[in-house]
């Protein structure tokens, strides 16, 4: 039976600063790097031996994957990077302090932008303020100006079906990505409703191990670091 391990990147600098990050490229903090290394140790302790890895084209996810693989002694693992596993684009909220934004627009409005399934934030008017949004990694790609979780799922799901599902037929997979791209996968795999997915929170650097049957239905799931686990959807 195939296994799928999902890892949200370790704490980033803008996580620490409580800023909306989205598609902007920011580094991991020292804590984030430690979380990534620990994720690799936990995979070894669980006996998880992936055949292939997937990640986004954002540095914090790539670095998390590499540190976890190095810690697990499998830095050589074949890896695919794709923008469709990027974090949700936070539009006009990008770079803003979350607390200050709540004071300006009201907590209720910011909560809607952050947590509603299908209501995106206002679009980002000037992407030139963030050079990583327009660099060559996105050549030929129509970079969005804002995204809801629903829009994020609309890019994640076809990638899952076209690339990851076939790969699972050849072995277990490891995916290092972001809070919202992984929430999109969790919604898809666990059949979470539009309403309930807003309450799903994936902790940084804590591997979520998912057992699947041959039809890729979830049969078991657990976080490898129980002390930092959050509630999982039913399946």
Coordinates of C-alpha atoms in Angstrom, one line a residue:
X1 CA 0.0 0.0 0.0
X2 CA 1.5 3.4 -0.9
X3 CA 2.5 6.0 1.6
X4 CA 2.4 9.8 1.1
X5 CA 4.3 12.1 3.5
X6 CA 3.5 15.8 3.5
X7 CA 5.8 18.3 5.2
X8 CA 5.0 22.0 5.5
X9 CA 8.2 24.0 5.3
X10 CA 9.9 25.0 8.5
X11 CA 9.4 28.4 10.1
X12 CA 10.3 31.2 7.6
X13 CA 11.5 34.7 8.4
X14 CA 8.1 36.1 7.5
X15 CA 6.3 33.5 9.7
X16 CA 8.4 34.8 12.5
X17 CA 7.6 38.4 11.6
X18 CA 3.9 37.6 11.3
X19 CA 3.7 38.8 7.7
X20 CA 1.7 37.6 4.7
X21 CA 4.2 35.7 2.5
X22 CA 2.5 33.9 -0.4
X23 CA 4.6 33.7 -3.5
X24 CA 7.4 35.9 -2.2
X25 CA 10.7 34.1 -1.6
X26 CA 11.9 34.3 2.0
X27 CA 14.4 32.2 3.9
X28 CA 14.0 29.8 6.8
X29 CA 14.9 30.9 10.3
X30 CA 17.3 28.9 12.4
X31 CA 14.2 27.3 14.0
X32 CA 12.8 26.5 10.6
X33 CA 16.1 24.8 9.6
X34 CA 16.0 22.8 12.8
X35 CA 12.4 21.7 12.2
X36 CA 13.4 20.5 8.7
X37 CA 16.3 18.4 10.0
X38 CA 14.1 17.0 12.7
X39 CA 11.5 16.0 10.0
X40 CA 14.2 13.9 8.3
X41 CA 15.0 12.2 11.6
X42 CA 11.4 11.5 12.2
X43 CA 11.0 9.9 8.8
X44 CA 14.0 7.6 9.5
X45 CA 12.5 6.7 12.9
X46 CA 9.2 5.8 11.2
X47 CA 11.0 3.6 8.6
X48 CA 9.7 5.8 5.8
X49 CA 11.7 5.3 2.6
X50 CA 10.3 7.5 -0.2
X51 CA 11.1 6.7 -3.9
X52 CA 10.7 10.3 -5.0
X53 CA 10.1 13.8 -3.7
X54 CA 8.1 16.8 -4.9
X55 CA 8.3 20.4 -3.9
X56 CA 7.5 24.0 -5.0
X57 CA 9.9 26.5 -6.6
X58 CA 10.1 28.5 -3.5
X59 CA 13.3 28.5 -1.4
X60 CA 11.8 27.8 2.0
X61 CA 10.1 24.6 0.7
X62 CA 13.2 23.5 -1.3
X63 CA 15.5 24.1 1.7
X64 CA 13.2 22.2 4.0
X65 CA 13.2 19.3 1.6
X66 CA 16.9 19.3 1.2
X67 CA 17.6 19.5 5.0
X68 CA 15.1 16.7 5.7
X69 CA 16.6 14.5 3.0
X70 CA 20.2 15.2 4.2
X71 CA 19.2 14.4 7.8
X72 CA 17.6 11.2 6.5
X73 CA 20.7 10.3 4.5
X74 CA 18.9 10.4 1.2
X75 CA 19.9 13.7 -0.3
X76 CA 20.2 11.9 -3.6
X77 CA 16.5 11.3 -3.9
X78 CA 15.0 12.2 -7.3
X79 CA 13.1 15.5 -6.8
X80 CA 10.7 17.4 -8.9
X81 CA 10.1 21.2 -8.4
X82 CA 6.9 22.8 -9.7
X83 CA 5.3 26.2 -9.2
X84 CA 1.9 24.5 -8.8
X85 CA 2.9 23.4 -5.3
X86 CA 3.7 27.1 -4.4
X87 CA 2.0 28.7 -1.5
X88 CA -1.3 30.5 -2.1
X89 CA -0.8 34.0 -3.5
X90 CA -1.9 36.5 -0.9
X91 CA -2.5 39.4 -3.4
X92 CA -2.6 42.8 -1.9
X93 CA -1.9 41.5 1.6
X94 CA 1.6 40.3 0.5
X95 CA 4.3 41.5 2.8
X96 CA 1.9 43.2 5.3
X97 CA 2.0 42.6 9.0
X98 CA -1.0 40.5 10.0
X99 CA -1.8 42.4 13.2
X100 CA -1.5 45.8 11.6
X101 CA -3.7 44.6 8.7
X102 CA -6.4 43.5 11.1
X103 CA -6.3 46.9 12.8
X104 CA -6.7 48.7 9.4
X105 CA -9.3 46.5 7.8
X106 CA -10.9 44.9 10.8
X107 CA -10.3 41.4 12.2
X108 CA -13.4 40.0 10.6
X109 CA -12.5 41.1 7.1
X110 CA -8.9 39.8 7.5
X111 CA -10.2 36.5 8.8
X112 CA -12.4 36.2 5.7
X113 CA -9.4 36.9 3.4
X114 CA -7.2 34.4 5.3
X115 CA -9.6 31.6 6.0
X116 CA -12.5 31.6 3.7
X117 CA -12.4 28.9 1.0
X118 CA -13.3 30.9 -2.0
X119 CA -12.9 34.7 -1.3
X120 CA -9.4 35.9 -2.3
X121 CA -7.8 39.0 -0.9
X122 CA -7.6 42.2 -3.1
X123 CA -5.2 41.7 -6.0
X124 CA -1.5 42.8 -5.8
X125 CA -1.2 46.0 -7.8
X126 CA 2.6 46.2 -8.0
X127 CA 4.5 43.0 -8.1
X128 CA 7.7 44.9 -8.8
X129 CA 8.0 45.5 -5.1
X130 CA 8.9 41.8 -4.7
X131 CA 11.5 40.8 -7.3
X132 CA 11.1 37.1 -6.7
X133 CA 7.6 37.3 -8.2
X134 CA 8.9 38.3 -11.6
X135 CA 12.2 36.4 -11.8
X136 CA 13.1 33.7 -14.4
X137 CA 11.7 30.8 -12.4
X138 CA 8.3 32.1 -13.6
X139 CA 9.2 32.7 -17.3
X140 CA 6.2 31.8 -19.4
X141 CA 3.9 31.4 -16.4
X142 CA 1.0 33.7 -15.8
X143 CA 1.8 34.6 -12.1
X144 CA -1.5 35.3 -10.3
X145 CA -2.3 38.6 -8.6
X146 CA -4.3 36.9 -5.8
X147 CA -5.6 33.5 -4.9
X148 CA -8.2 31.9 -2.6
X149 CA -7.7 28.3 -1.3
X150 CA -10.2 27.3 -4.0
X151 CA -8.0 28.8 -6.7
X152 CA -5.0 27.1 -5.1
X153 CA -6.7 23.8 -5.3
X154 CA -7.5 24.4 -8.9
X155 CA -3.8 24.3 -9.7
X156 CA -2.8 21.7 -7.2
X157 CA -5.4 19.1 -8.1
X158 CA -4.5 18.7 -11.8
X159 CA -0.8 18.4 -10.8
X160 CA -1.7 15.8 -8.3
X161 CA -3.6 13.8 -10.8
X162 CA -1.1 14.1 -13.7
X163 CA 2.2 13.8 -11.8
X164 CA 1.9 12.5 -8.3
X165 CA -0.8 9.8 -8.8
X166 CA 1.3 8.0 -11.5
X167 CA 4.4 8.3 -9.3
X168 CA 2.7 6.6 -6.4
X169 CA 2.4 3.5 -8.5
X170 CA 6.2 3.2 -8.4
X171 CA 6.8 3.9 -4.7
X172 CA 6.1 6.1 -1.7
X173 CA 6.2 9.9 -2.1
X174 CA 7.5 12.8 0.0
X175 CA 6.0 16.3 -0.6
X176 CA 7.5 19.4 0.9
X177 CA 5.4 22.4 0.3
X178 CA 3.4 25.1 2.0
X179 CA 0.5 25.6 4.4
X180 CA -2.2 26.2 1.7
X181 CA -0.9 24.0 -1.1
X182 CA -0.8 21.1 1.4
X183 CA -4.3 22.1 2.7
X184 CA -5.5 21.8 -0.8
X185 CA -4.0 18.2 -1.0
X186 CA -5.6 17.4 2.4
X187 CA -9.0 18.6 1.2
X188 CA -8.7 16.5 -1.9
X189 CA -7.4 13.3 -0.1
X190 CA -9.6 13.4 3.0
X191 CA -12.7 14.8 1.2
X192 CA -12.9 17.8 3.6
X193 CA -15.9 20.1 3.0
X194 CA -15.4 23.7 1.9
X195 CA -16.5 24.9 5.3
X196 CA -14.3 22.5 7.4
X197 CA -11.1 23.0 5.4
X198 CA -10.9 26.5 6.8
X199 CA -10.2 25.0 10.2
X200 CA -7.4 22.7 9.1
X201 CA -4.0 23.9 10.3
X202 CA -0.8 22.1 9.3
X203 CA 2.2 22.7 11.7
X204 CA 5.5 23.6 10.2
X205 CA 8.2 20.9 9.8
X206 CA 6.0 18.1 11.2
X207 CA 5.7 15.2 8.7
X208 CA 2.1 14.1 8.1
X209 CA 2.3 10.4 7.2
X210 CA -0.7 9.2 5.1
X211 CA -1.4 5.5 4.3
X212 CA -3.4 5.0 1.1
X213 CA -5.0 1.9 -0.4
X214 CA -4.6 0.9 -4.0
X215 CA -7.4 3.3 -5.0
X216 CA -5.6 6.1 -3.1
X217 CA -8.2 6.3 -0.4
X218 CA -6.8 7.3 3.0
X219 CA -6.7 4.4 5.4
X220 CA -4.5 6.0 8.2
X221 CA -2.9 9.3 8.9
X222 CA -0.7 10.7 11.7
X223 CA 1.8 13.4 12.5
X224 CA 5.2 11.9 13.3
X225 CA 5.8 14.5 16.0
X226 CA 2.9 13.8 18.3
X227 CA 3.8 16.7 20.6
X228 CA 3.3 19.2 17.8
X229 CA 0.3 17.5 16.1
X230 CA -2.9 19.3 15.2
X231 CA -6.3 17.7 14.6
X232 CA -6.7 15.7 11.4
X233 CA -9.9 15.5 9.3
X234 CA -11.9 12.3 9.5
X235 CA -11.6 9.7 6.7

